Tab-separated table of C-alpha atoms in Angstrom:
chain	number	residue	atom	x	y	z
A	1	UNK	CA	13.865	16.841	10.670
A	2	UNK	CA	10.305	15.813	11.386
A	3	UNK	CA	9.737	14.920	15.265
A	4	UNK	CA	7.457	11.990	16.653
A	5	UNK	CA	5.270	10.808	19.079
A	6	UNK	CA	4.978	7.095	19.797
A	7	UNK	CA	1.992	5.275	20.752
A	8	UNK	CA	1.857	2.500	22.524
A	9	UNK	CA	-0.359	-0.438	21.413
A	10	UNK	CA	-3.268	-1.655	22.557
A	11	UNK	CA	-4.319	-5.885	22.483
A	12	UNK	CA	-7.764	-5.779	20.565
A	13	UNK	CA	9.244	-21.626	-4.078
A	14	UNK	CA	8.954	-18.722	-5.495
A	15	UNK	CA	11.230	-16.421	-8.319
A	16	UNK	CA	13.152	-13.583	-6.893
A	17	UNK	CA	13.020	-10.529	-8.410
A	18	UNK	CA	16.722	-8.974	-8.212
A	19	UNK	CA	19.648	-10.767	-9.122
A	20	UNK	CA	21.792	-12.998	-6.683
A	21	UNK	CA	24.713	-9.944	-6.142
A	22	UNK	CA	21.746	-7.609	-4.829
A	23	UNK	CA	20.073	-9.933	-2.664
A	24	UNK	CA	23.521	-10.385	-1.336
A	25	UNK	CA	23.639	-6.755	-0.361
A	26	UNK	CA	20.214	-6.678	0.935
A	27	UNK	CA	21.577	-9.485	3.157
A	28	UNK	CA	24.765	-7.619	4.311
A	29	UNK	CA	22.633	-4.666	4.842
A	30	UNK	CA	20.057	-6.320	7.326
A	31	UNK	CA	22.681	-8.203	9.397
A	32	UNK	CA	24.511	-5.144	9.974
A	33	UNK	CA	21.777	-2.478	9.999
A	34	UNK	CA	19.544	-0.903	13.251
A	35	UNK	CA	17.406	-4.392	13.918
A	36	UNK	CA	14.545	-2.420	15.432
A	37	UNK	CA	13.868	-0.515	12.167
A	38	UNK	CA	13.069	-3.697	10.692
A	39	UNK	CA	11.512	-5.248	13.569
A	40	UNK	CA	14.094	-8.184	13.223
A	41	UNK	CA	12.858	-11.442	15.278
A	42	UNK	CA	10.436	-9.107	16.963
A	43	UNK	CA	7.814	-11.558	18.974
A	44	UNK	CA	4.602	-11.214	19.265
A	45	UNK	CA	1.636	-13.247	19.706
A	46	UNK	CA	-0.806	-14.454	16.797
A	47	UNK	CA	-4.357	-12.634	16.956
A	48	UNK	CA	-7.382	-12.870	14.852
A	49	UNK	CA	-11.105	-11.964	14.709
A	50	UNK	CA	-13.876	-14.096	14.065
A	51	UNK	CA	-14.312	-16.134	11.044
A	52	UNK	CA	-11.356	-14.836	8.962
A	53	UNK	CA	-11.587	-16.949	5.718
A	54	UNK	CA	-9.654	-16.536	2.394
A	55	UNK	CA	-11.007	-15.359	-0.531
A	56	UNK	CA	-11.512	-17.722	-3.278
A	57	UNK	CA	-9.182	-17.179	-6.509
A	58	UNK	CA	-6.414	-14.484	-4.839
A	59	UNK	CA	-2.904	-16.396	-4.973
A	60	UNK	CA	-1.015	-13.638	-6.414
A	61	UNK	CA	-1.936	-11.031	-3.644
A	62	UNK	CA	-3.693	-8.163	-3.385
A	63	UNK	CA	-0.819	-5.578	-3.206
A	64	UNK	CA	-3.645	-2.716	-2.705
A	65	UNK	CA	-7.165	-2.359	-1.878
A	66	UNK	CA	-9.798	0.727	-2.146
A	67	UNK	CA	-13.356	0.643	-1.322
A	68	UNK	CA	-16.515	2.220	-2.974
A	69	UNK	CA	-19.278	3.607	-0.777
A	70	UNK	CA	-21.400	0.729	-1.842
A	71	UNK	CA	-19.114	-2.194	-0.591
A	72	UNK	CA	-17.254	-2.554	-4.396
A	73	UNK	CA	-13.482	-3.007	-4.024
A	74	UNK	CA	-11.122	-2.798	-6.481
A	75	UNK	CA	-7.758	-4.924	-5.799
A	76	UNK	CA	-4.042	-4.318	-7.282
A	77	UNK	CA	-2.714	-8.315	-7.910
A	78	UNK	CA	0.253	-9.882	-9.319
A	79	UNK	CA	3.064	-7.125	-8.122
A	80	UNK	CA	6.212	-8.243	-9.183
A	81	UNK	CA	8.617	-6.042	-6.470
A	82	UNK	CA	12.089	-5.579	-6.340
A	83	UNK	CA	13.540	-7.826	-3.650
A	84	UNK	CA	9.939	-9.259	-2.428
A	85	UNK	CA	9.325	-13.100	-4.252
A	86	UNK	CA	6.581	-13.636	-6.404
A	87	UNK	CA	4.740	-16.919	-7.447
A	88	UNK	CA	3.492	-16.003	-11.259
A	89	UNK	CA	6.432	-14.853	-13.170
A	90	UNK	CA	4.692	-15.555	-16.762
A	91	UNK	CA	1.333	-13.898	-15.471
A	92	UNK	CA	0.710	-10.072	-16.125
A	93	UNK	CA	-0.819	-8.353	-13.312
A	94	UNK	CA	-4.296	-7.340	-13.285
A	95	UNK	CA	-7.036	-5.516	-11.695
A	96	UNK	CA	-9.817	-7.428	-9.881
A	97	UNK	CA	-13.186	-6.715	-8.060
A	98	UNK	CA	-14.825	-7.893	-5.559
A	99	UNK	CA	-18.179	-6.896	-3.434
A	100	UNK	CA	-17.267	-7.075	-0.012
A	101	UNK	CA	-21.666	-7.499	0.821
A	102	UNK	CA	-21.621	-10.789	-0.794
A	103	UNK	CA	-21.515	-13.660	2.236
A	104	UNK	CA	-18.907	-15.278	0.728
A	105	UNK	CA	-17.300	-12.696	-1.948
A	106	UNK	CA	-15.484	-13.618	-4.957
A	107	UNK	CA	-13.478	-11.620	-7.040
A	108	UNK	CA	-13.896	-11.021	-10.724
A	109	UNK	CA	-10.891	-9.968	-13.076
A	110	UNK	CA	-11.867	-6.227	-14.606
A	111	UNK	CA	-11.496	-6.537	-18.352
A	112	UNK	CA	-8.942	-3.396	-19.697
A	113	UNK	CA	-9.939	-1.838	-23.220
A	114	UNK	CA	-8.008	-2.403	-26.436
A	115	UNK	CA	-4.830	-0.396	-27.062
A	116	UNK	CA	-3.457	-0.660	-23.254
A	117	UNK	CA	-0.338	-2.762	-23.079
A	118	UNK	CA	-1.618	-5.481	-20.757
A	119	UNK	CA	1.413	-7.909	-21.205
A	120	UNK	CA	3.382	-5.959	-19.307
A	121	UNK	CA	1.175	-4.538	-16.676
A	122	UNK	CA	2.690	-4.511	-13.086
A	123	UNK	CA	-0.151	-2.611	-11.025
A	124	UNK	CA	1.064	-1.458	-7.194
A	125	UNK	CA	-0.720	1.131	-5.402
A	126	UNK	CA	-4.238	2.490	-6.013
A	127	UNK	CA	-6.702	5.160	-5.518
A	128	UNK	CA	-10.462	5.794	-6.669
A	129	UNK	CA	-12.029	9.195	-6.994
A	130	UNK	CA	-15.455	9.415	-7.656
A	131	UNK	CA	-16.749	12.645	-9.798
A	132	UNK	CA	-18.903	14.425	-7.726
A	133	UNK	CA	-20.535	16.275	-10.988
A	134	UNK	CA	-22.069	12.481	-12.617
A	135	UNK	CA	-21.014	10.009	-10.397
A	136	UNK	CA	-18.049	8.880	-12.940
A	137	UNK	CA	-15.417	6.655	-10.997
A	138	UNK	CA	-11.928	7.139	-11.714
A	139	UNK	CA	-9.474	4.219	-11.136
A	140	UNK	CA	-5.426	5.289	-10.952
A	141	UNK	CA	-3.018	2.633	-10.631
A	142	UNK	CA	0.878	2.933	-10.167
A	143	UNK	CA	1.940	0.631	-12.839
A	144	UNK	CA	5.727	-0.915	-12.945
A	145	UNK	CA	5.624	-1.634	-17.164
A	146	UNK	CA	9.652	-3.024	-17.283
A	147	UNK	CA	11.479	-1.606	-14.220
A	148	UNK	CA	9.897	1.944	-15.172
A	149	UNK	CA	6.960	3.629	-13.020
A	150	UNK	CA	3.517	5.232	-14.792
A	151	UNK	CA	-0.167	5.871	-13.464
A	152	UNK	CA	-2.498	4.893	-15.357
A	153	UNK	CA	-5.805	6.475	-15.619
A	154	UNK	CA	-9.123	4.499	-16.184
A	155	UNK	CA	-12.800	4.733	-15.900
A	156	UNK	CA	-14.927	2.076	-14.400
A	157	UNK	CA	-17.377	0.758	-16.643
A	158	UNK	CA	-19.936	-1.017	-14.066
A	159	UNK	CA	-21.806	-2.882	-16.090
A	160	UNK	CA	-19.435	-4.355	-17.949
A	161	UNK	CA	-17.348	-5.351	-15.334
A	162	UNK	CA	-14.504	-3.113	-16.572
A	163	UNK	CA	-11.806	-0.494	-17.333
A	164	UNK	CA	-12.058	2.145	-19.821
A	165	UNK	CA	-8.058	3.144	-20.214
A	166	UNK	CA	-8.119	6.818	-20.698
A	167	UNK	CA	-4.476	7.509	-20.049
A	168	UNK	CA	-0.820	6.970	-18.686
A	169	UNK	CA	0.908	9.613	-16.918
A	170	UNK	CA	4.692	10.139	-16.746
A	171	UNK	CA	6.625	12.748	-15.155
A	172	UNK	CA	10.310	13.413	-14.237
A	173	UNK	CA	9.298	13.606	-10.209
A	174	UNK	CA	6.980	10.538	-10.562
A	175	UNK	CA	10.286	8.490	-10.573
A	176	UNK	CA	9.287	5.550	-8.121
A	177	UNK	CA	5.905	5.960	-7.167
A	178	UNK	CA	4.456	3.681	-4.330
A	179	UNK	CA	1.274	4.790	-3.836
A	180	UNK	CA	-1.159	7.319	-4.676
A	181	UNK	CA	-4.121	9.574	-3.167
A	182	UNK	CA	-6.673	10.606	-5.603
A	183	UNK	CA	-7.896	14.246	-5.353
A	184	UNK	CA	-9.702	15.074	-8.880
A	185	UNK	CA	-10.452	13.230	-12.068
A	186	UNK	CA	-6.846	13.469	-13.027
A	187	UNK	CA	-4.946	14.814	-9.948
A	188	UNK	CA	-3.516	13.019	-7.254
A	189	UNK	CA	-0.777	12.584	-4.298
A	190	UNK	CA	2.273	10.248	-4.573
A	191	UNK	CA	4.473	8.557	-2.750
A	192	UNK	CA	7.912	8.027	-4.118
A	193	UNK	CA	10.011	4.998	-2.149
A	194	UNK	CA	13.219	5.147	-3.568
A	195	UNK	CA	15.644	8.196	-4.872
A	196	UNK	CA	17.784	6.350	-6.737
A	197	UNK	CA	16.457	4.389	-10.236
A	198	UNK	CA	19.038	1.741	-10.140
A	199	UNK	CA	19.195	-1.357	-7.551
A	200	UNK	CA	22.775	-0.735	-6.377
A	201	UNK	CA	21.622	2.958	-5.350
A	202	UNK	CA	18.678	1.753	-4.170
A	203	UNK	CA	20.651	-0.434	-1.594
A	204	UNK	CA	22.679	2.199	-0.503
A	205	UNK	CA	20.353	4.563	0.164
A	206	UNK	CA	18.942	2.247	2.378
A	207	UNK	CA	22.329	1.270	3.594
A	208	UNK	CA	22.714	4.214	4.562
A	209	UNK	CA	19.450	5.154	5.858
A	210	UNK	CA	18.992	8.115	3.758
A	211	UNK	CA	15.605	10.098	3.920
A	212	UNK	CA	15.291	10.874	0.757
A	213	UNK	CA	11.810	9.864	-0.207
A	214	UNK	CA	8.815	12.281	-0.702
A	215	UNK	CA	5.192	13.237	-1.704
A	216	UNK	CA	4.389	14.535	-4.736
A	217	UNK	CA	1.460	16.921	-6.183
A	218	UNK	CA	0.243	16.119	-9.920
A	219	UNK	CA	-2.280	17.741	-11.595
A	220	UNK	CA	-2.205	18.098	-15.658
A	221	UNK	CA	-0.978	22.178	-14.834
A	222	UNK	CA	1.208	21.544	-12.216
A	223	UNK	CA	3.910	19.126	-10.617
A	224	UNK	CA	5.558	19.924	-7.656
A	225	UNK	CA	7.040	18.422	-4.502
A	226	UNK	CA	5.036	18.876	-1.454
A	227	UNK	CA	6.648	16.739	1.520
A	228	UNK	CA	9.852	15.183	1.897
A	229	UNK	CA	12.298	13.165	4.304
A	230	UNK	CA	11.033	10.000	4.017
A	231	UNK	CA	12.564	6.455	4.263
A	232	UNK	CA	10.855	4.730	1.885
A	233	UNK	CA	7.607	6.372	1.792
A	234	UNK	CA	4.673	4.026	1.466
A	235	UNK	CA	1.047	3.979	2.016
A	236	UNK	CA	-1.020	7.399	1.409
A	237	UNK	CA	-4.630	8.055	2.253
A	238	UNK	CA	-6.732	11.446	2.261
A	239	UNK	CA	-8.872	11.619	5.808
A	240	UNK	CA	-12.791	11.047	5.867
A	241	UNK	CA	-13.666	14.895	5.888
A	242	UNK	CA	-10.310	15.631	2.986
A	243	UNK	CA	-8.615	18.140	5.235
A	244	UNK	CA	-5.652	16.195	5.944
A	245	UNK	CA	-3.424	13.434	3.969
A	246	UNK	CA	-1.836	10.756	5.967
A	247	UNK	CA	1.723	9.088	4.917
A	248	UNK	CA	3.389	5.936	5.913
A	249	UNK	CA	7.274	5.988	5.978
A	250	UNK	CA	8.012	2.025	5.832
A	251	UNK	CA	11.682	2.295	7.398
A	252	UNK	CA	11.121	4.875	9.289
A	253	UNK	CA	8.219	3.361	11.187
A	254	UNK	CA	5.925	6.116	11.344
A	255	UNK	CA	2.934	7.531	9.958
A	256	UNK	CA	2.881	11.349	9.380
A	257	UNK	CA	-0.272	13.751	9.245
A	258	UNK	CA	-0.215	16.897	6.901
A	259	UNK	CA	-3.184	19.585	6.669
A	260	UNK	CA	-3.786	19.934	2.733
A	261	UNK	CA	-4.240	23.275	1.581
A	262	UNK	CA	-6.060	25.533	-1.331
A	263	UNK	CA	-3.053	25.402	-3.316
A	264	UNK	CA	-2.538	21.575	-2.549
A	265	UNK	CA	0.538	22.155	-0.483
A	266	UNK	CA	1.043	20.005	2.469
A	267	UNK	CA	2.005	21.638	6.013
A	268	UNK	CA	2.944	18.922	8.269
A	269	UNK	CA	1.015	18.319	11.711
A	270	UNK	CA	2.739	15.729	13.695
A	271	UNK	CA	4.009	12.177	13.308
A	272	UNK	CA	2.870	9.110	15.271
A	273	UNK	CA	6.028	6.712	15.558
A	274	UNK	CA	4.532	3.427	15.296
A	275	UNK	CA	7.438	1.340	15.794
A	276	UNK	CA	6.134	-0.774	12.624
A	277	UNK	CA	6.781	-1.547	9.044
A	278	UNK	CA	3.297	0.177	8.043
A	279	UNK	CA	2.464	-0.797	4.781
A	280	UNK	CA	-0.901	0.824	2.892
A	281	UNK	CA	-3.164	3.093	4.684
A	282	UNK	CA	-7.067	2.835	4.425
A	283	UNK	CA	-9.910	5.006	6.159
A	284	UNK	CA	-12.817	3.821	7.895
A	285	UNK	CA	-15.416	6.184	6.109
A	286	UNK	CA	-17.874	6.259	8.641
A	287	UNK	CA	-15.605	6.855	12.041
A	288	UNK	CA	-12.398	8.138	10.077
A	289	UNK	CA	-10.495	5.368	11.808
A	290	UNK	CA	-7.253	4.732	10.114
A	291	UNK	CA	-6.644	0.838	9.306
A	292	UNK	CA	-3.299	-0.060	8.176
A	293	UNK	CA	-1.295	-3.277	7.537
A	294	UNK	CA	2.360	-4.000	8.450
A	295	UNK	CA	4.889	-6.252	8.076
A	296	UNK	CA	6.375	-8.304	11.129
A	297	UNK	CA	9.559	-8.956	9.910
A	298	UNK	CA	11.822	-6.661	7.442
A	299	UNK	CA	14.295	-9.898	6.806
A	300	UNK	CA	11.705	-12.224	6.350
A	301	UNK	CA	10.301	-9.919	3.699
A	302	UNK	CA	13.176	-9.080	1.611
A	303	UNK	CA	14.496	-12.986	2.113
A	304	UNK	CA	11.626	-15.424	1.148
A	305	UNK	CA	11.835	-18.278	3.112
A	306	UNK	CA	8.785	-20.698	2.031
A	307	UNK	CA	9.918	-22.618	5.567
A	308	UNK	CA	10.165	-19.325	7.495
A	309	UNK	CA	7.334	-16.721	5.803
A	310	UNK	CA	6.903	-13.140	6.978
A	311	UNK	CA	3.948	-12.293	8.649
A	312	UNK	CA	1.165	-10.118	8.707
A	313	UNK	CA	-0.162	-8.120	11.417
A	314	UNK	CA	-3.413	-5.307	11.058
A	315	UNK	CA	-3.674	-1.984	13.535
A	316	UNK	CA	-6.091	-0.157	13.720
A	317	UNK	CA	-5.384	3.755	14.931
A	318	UNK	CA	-8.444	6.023	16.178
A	319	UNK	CA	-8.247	9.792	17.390
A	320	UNK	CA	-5.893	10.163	15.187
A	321	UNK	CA	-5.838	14.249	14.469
A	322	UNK	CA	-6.072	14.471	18.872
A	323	UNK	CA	-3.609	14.736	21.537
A	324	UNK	CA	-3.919	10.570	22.523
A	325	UNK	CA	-4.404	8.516	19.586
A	326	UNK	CA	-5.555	5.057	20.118
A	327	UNK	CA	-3.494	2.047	18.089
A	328	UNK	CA	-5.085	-1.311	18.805
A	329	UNK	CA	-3.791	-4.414	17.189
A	330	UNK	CA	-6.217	-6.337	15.566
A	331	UNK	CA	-4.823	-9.487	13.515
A	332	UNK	CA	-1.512	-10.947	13.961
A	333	UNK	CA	-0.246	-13.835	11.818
A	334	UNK	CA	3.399	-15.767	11.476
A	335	UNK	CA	2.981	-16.216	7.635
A	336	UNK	CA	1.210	-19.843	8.286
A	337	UNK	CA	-2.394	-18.468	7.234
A	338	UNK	CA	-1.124	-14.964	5.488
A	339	UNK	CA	1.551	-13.970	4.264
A	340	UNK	CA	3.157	-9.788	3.352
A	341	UNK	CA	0.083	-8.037	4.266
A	342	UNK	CA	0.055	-4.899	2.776
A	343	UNK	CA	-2.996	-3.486	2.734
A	344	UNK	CA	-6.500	-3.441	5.160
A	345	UNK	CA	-9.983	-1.682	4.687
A	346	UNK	CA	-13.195	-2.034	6.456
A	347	UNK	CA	-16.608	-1.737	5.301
A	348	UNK	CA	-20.017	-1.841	6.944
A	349	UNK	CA	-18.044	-4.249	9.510
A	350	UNK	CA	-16.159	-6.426	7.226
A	351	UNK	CA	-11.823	-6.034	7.648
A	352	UNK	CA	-10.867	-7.142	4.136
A	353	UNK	CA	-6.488	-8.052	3.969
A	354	UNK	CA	-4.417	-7.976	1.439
A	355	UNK	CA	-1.095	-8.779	0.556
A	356	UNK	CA	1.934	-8.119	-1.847
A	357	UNK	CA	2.323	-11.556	-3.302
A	358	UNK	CA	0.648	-14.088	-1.296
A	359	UNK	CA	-3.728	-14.717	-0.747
A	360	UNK	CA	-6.319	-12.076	0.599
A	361	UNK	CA	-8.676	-12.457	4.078
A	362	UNK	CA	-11.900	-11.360	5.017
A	363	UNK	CA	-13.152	-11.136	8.731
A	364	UNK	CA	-16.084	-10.527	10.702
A	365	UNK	CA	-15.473	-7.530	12.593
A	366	UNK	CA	-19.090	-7.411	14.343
C-alpha cells in the first residue's frame, strides 16, 4: 500500500472504439462507482493564458508530446483507444513534428522507412533519448498494431524530416504499455494500464478498482518489474537531473516519485495525491517543474458526447522532490476550445497541449 500526500491547488460524431455491450459496462461501472475518482460533474472555472491558438493541421490529437533541447517536438497522433472516440477510423496514425520557435508553428508528418507496417500503426506514448556519445536521437513509440502493444524503435533522420525504423520490441511483461521513459539507446521505463488483455477483464478490474498496474524495466539483457499497485498507470517522465522517475496513476489520482538506482530498480519516495485524472507527464528542463495534463471529467471521457465534450485542464507542480510542493492550475477548458488533453510541455516559455483524439494548443507563457 503506497501512502499520499495531497496538495492543494493553487489559481495561476465520432466512431467508438469498443462494442455497444462494453460501453454498456463502462456505463454501469461509472454510475455506480466512487464519483470523486473520476471527478464526476466536478466544477471548476475555465482558465487560460495569453494568446492560446491552435495549431494548424492537428485534428486527430496529439496523444503525446516530447521536446528536444532545441525547441523540436515530436507528437504521437491518430490514437485509436479503447473506450475514448476517435474521428479518423480509415487513417493510420502517424508521427509528426513540429518546432515550437517558429511564431506560428506547423507540424510536418515524419516520413517512416520501407519495411515498417504503417497501415496499421496506432502510436500512444513516447519518449526521446538522445546519445550522448554522437548526438544520435532515438524515438520509441508504444504502438497498438491490432489490439496488441509493441515499441517501436527509430532514429531521427533530421534532414530528411524522418524515421529510420530500427526495431519493434515485444515482451511477455510489456502487455499494455501506456507510456514510456527512455533511459539508453534501447532501454526504457513502462507503464502498463491494464492487467487483463481482454475488454471484459479490463472492465472489471476497473470495476473493481483493482491496483494491478505497474512499471516495467527493459533493456535488451534484462526485463523485470520494478513498481507496482497502480490503477491504471499512465504518464512517466525521468526528472531534469535523472535521479528520480515520476508516475501518474490515472484512477488513482496521484502522481508517485521513485529514486532510480544503479541497477535500474525503483525505490519509491512519496506520492502527491492530486485529486485528478493526470494524464502524461512532461519536465520543464530548465527549472525541473513538472507539467502535466488531466482530464476533467472520467464520464465525459469514456462517453463521447459531441454536445457535452470532456475537458481539459493543465497543472503545473514545482518543488516537487521537497516537503511543500507547489500545484498551480494553469489552463482550464469545458471541451468548447479543447478537448481530452493528455499531454503538456514547455519550452523556452511556450506551454504546447495536446490531446488523445481531438486538436493541439500553443500559449504564451511569458
Amino acid at each position: 500500500m503506497r501512502s499520499h500526500t495531497s496538495l492543494a491547488l493553487g489559481n495561476c460524431q465520432p466512431k467508438q472504439s469498443l462494442p455497444l455491450v462494453y460501453r454498456f459496462h463502462f456505463m454501469a461501472f461509472f454510475s455506480s462507482f466512487n464519483r470523486q475518482t473520476f471527478n464526476i460533474s466536478r466544477e471548476y472555472e475555465q482558465l487560460e493564458p495569453p494568446n492560446c491558438r491552435f495549431i494548424e493541421g492537428i485534428e486527430t490529437g496529439a496523444e503525446d508530446i516530447d521536446i528536444l533541447p532545441n525547441g523540436l517536438a515530436f507528437m504521437s497522433s491518430g490514437l485509436k483507444y479503447p473506450g475514448a472516440p476517435y474521428f479518423a477510423p480509415d487513417e493510420h496514425g502517424k508521427m509528426l513534428l513540429l518546432d515550437v520557435n517558429e511564431e506560428e508553428p506547423k507540424p510536418v508528418v515524419l516520413g517512416i522507412s520501407s519495411g515498417f507496417d504503417i497501415d496499421s500503426f496506432n502510436p500512444h506514448g513516447i519518449s526521446v533519448y538522445i546519445d550522448d556519445k554522437d548526438d544520435s536521437v532515438y524515438v520509441f513509440v508504444v504502438n497498438h498494431p491490432k489490439v496488441s502493444t509493441t515499441v517501436e524503435l527509430f532514429k531521427f533522420q533530421e534532414e530528411e524530416k524522418s524515421l529510420l525504423h530500427l526495431k519493434t520490441i515485444e515482451h511477455e511483461l510489456l502487455q499494455s504499455v501506456n507510456d514510456i521513459a527512455a533511459v539508453g539507446p534501447e532501454s526504457f521505463y513502462a507503464t502498463n494500464d491494464h492487467y487483463f488483455l481482454n475488454s471484459l477483464g479490463r472492465v472489471a478490474e476497473l470495476y473493481l478498482n483493482l491496483p494491478l498496474e505497474n512499471v516495467v524495466y527493459y533493456s535488451p539483457t534484462e526485463v523485470k518489474e520494478v513498481a507496482t499497485g497502480f490503477n491504471f498507470a499512465n504518464g512517466i517522465i525521468m526528472s531534469h537531473d535523472k535521479k528520480y522517475v515520476y508516475v501518474a496513476s490515472l484512477f488513482d489520482n496521484s502522481i508517485s516519485v521513485f529514486e532510480k538506482h544503479a541497477n535500474w530498480s525503483l525505490s519509491q519516495v512519496k506520492d502527491l495525491q492530486i485529486d485528478k485524472l493526470v494524464d502524461n507527464l512532461c519536465i520543464d528542463p530548465t527549472t525541473g517543474d513538472v507539467w502535466m495534463a488531466c482530464h476533467i471529467d472520467g464520464w465525459q471521457l469514456f462517453n463521447y458526447n459531441p454536445k457535452n465534450p470532456p475537458g481539459s485542464e493543465v497543472l503545473r507542480l514545482q518543488n516537487i522532490l521537497s516537503e511543500n510542493p507547489v500545484l498551480t492550475q494553469v489552463y482550464v477548458n469545458n471541451g468548447s476550445k479543447l478537448q481530452a488533453s493528455s499531454v503538456a510541455c514547455v519550452h523556452d516559455g511556450r506551454l504546447v497541449v495536446g490531446s488523445v483524439f481531438h486538436k493541439a494548443i500553443y500559449c504564451d507563457l511569458e
